[in-house]
mmCIF file of N, CA and C in Angstrom:
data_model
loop_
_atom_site.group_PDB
_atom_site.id
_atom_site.type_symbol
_atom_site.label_atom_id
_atom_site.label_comp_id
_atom_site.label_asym_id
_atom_site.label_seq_id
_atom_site.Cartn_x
_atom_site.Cartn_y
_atom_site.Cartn_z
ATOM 1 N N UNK A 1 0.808 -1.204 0.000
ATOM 2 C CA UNK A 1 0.000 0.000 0.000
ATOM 3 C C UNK A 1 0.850 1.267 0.000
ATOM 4 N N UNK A 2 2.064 1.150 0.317
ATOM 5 C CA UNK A 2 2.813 2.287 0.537
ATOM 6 C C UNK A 2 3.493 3.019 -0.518
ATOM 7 N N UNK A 3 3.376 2.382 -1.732
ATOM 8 C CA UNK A 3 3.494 2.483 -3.077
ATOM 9 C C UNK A 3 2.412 3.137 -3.471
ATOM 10 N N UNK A 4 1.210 2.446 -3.718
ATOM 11 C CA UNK A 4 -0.161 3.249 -4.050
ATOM 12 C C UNK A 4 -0.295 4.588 -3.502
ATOM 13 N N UNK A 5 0.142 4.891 -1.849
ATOM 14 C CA UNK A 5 -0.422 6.080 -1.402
ATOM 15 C C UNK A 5 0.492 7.025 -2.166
ATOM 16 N N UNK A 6 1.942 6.566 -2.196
ATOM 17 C CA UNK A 6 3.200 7.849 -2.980
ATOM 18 C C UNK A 6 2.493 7.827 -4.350
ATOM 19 N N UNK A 7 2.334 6.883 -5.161
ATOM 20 C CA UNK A 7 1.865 7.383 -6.628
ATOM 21 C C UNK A 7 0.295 8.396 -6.558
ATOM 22 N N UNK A 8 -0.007 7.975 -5.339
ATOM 23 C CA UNK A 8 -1.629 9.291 -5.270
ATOM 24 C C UNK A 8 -1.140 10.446 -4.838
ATOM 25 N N UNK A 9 -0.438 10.710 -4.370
ATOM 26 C CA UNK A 9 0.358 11.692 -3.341
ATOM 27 C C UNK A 9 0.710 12.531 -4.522
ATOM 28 N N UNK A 10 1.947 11.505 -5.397
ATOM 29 C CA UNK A 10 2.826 12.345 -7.383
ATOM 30 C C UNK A 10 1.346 12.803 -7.692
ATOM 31 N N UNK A 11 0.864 11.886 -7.894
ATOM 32 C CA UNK A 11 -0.890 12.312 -9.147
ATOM 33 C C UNK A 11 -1.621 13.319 -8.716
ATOM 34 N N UNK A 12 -1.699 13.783 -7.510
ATOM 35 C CA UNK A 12 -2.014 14.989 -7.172
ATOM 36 C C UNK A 12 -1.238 16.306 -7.197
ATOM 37 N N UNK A 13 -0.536 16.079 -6.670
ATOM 38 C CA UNK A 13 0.629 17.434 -6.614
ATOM 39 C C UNK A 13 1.165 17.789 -8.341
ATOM 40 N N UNK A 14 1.767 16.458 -8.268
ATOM 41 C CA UNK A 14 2.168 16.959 -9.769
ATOM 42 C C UNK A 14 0.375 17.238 -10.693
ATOM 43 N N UNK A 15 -0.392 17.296 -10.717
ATOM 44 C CA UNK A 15 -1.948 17.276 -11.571
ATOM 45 C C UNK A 15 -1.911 16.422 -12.656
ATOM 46 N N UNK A 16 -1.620 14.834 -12.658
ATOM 47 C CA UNK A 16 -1.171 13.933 -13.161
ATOM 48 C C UNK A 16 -1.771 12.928 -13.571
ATOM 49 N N UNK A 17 -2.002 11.644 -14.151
ATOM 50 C CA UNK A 17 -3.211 10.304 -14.113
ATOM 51 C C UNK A 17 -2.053 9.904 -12.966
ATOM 52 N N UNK A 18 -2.544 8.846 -12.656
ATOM 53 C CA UNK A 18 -1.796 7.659 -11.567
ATOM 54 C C UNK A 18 -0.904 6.855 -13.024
ATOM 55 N N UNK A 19 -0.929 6.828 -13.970
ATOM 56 C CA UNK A 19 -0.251 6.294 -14.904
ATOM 57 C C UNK A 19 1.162 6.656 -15.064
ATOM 58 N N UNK A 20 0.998 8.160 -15.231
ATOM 59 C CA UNK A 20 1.989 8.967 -15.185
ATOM 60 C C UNK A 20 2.769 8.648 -13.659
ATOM 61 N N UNK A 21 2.271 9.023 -12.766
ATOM 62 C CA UNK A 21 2.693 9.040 -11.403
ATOM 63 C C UNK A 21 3.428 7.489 -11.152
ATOM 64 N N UNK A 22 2.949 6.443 -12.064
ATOM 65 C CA UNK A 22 3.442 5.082 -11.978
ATOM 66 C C UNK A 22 4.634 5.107 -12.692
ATOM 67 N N UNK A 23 4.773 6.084 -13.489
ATOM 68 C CA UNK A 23 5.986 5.543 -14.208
ATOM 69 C C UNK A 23 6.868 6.409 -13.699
ATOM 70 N N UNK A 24 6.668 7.707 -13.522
ATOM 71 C CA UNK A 24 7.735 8.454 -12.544
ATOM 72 C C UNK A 24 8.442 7.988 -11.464
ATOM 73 N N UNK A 25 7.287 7.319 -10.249
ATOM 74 C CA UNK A 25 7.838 6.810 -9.365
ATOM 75 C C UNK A 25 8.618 5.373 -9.423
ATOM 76 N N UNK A 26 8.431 4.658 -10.414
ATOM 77 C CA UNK A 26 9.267 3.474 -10.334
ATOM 78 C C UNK A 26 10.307 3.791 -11.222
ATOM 79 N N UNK A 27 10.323 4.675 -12.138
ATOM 80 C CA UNK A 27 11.932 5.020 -12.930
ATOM 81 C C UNK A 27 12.677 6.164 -11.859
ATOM 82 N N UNK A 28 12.453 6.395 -11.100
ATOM 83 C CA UNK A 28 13.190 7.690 -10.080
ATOM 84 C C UNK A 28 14.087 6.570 -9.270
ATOM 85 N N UNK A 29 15.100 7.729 -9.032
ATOM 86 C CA UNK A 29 16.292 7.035 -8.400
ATOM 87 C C UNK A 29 15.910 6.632 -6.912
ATOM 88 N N UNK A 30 14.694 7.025 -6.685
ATOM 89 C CA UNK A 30 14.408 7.206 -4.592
ATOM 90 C C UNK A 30 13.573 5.411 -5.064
ATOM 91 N N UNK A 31 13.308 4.962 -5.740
ATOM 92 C CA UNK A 31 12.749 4.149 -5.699
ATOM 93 C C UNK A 31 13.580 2.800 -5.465
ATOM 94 N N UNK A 32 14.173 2.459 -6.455
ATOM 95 C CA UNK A 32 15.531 1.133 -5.376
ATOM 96 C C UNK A 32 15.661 1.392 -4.137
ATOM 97 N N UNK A 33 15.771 2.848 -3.788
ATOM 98 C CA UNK A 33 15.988 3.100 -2.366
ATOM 99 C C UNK A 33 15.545 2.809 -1.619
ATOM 100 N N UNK A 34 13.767 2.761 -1.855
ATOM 101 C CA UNK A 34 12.725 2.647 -0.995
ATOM 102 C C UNK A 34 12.811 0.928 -0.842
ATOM 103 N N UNK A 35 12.889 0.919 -1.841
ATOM 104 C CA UNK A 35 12.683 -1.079 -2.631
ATOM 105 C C UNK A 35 13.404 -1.949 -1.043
ATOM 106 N N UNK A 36 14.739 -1.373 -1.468
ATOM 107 C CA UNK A 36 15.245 -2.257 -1.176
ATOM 108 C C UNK A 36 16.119 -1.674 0.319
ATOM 109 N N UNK A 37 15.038 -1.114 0.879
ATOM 110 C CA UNK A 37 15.077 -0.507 2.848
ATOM 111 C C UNK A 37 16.574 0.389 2.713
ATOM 112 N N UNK A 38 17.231 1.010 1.887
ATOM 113 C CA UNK A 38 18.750 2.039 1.686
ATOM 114 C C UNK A 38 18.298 2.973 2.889
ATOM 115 N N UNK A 39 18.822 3.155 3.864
ATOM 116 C CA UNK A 39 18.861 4.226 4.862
ATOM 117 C C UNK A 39 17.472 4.693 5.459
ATOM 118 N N UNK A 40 16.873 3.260 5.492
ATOM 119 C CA UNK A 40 15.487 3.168 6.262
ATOM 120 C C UNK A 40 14.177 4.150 6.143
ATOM 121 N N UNK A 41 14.853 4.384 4.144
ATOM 122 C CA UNK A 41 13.685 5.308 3.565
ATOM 123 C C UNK A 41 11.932 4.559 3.619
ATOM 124 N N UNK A 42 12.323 3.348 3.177
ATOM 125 C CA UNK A 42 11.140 3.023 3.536
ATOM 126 C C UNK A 42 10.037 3.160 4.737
ATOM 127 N N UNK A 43 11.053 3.479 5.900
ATOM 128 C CA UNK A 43 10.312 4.057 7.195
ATOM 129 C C UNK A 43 9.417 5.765 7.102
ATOM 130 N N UNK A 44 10.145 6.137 6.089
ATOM 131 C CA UNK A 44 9.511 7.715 6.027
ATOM 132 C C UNK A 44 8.248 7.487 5.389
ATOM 133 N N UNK A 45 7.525 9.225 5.850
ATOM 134 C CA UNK A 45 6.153 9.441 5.394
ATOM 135 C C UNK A 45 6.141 9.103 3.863
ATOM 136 N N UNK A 46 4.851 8.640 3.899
ATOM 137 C CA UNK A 46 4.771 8.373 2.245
ATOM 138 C C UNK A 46 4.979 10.555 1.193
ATOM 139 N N UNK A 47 4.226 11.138 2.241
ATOM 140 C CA UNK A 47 4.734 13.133 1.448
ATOM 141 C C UNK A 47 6.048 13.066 1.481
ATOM 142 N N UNK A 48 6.839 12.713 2.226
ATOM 143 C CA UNK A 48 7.980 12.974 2.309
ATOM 144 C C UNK A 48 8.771 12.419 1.385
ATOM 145 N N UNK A 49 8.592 11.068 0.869
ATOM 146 C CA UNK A 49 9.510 10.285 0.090
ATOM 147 C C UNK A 49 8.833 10.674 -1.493
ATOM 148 N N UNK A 50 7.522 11.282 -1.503
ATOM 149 C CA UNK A 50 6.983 12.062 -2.937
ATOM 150 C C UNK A 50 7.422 13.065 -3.136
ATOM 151 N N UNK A 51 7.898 13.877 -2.218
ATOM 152 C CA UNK A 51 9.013 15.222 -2.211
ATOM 153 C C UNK A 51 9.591 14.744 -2.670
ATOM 154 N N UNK A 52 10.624 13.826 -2.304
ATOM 155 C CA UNK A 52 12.020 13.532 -2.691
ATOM 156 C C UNK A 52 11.720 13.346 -4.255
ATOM 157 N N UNK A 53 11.176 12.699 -4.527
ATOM 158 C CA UNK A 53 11.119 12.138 -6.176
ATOM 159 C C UNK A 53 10.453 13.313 -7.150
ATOM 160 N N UNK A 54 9.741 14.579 -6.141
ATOM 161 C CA UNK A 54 9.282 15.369 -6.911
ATOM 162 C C UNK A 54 10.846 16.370 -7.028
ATOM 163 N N UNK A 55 11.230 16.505 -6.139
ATOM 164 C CA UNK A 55 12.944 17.547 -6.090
ATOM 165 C C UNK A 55 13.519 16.974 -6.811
ATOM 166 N N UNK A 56 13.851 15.432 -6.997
ATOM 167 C CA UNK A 56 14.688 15.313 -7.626
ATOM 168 C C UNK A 56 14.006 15.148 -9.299
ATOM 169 N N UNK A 57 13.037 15.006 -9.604
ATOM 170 C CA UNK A 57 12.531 15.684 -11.336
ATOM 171 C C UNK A 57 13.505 17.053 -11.452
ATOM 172 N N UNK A 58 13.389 18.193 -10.343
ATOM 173 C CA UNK A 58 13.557 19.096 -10.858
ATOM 174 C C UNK A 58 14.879 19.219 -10.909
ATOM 175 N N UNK A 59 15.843 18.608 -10.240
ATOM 176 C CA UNK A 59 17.235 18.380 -10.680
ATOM 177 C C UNK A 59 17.874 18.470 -11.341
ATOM 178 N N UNK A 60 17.012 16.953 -11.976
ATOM 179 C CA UNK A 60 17.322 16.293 -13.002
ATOM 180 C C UNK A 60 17.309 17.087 -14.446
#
């Protein structure tokens, strides 16, 4: 579920489908991160870790 709530979280903020928001969030670099527990991101708020992937679009 913690996946679903960040891609509703992108699809809103960004004004997005959940399609879009699906493919953003699983091609973004915070996502292995989350995947696979890197510095116990997976413990953070689901806004917080949609920040991250929204800052880092604009980075990028």
């Amino acid at each position: 579920m913690k996946y679903a709530r960040i891609i509703e979280i992108l699809a809103s903020r960004l004004g997005i489908t959940r399609e879009e928001a699906m493919e953003i969030f699983y091609t973004s670099p915070v996502f292995p991160l989350i995947d696979n527990g890197i510095a116990d991101l997976h413990c953070r708020s689901d806004e917080y870790l949609a920040d991250e992937i929204i800052l880092d679009r604009k980075v990028s």
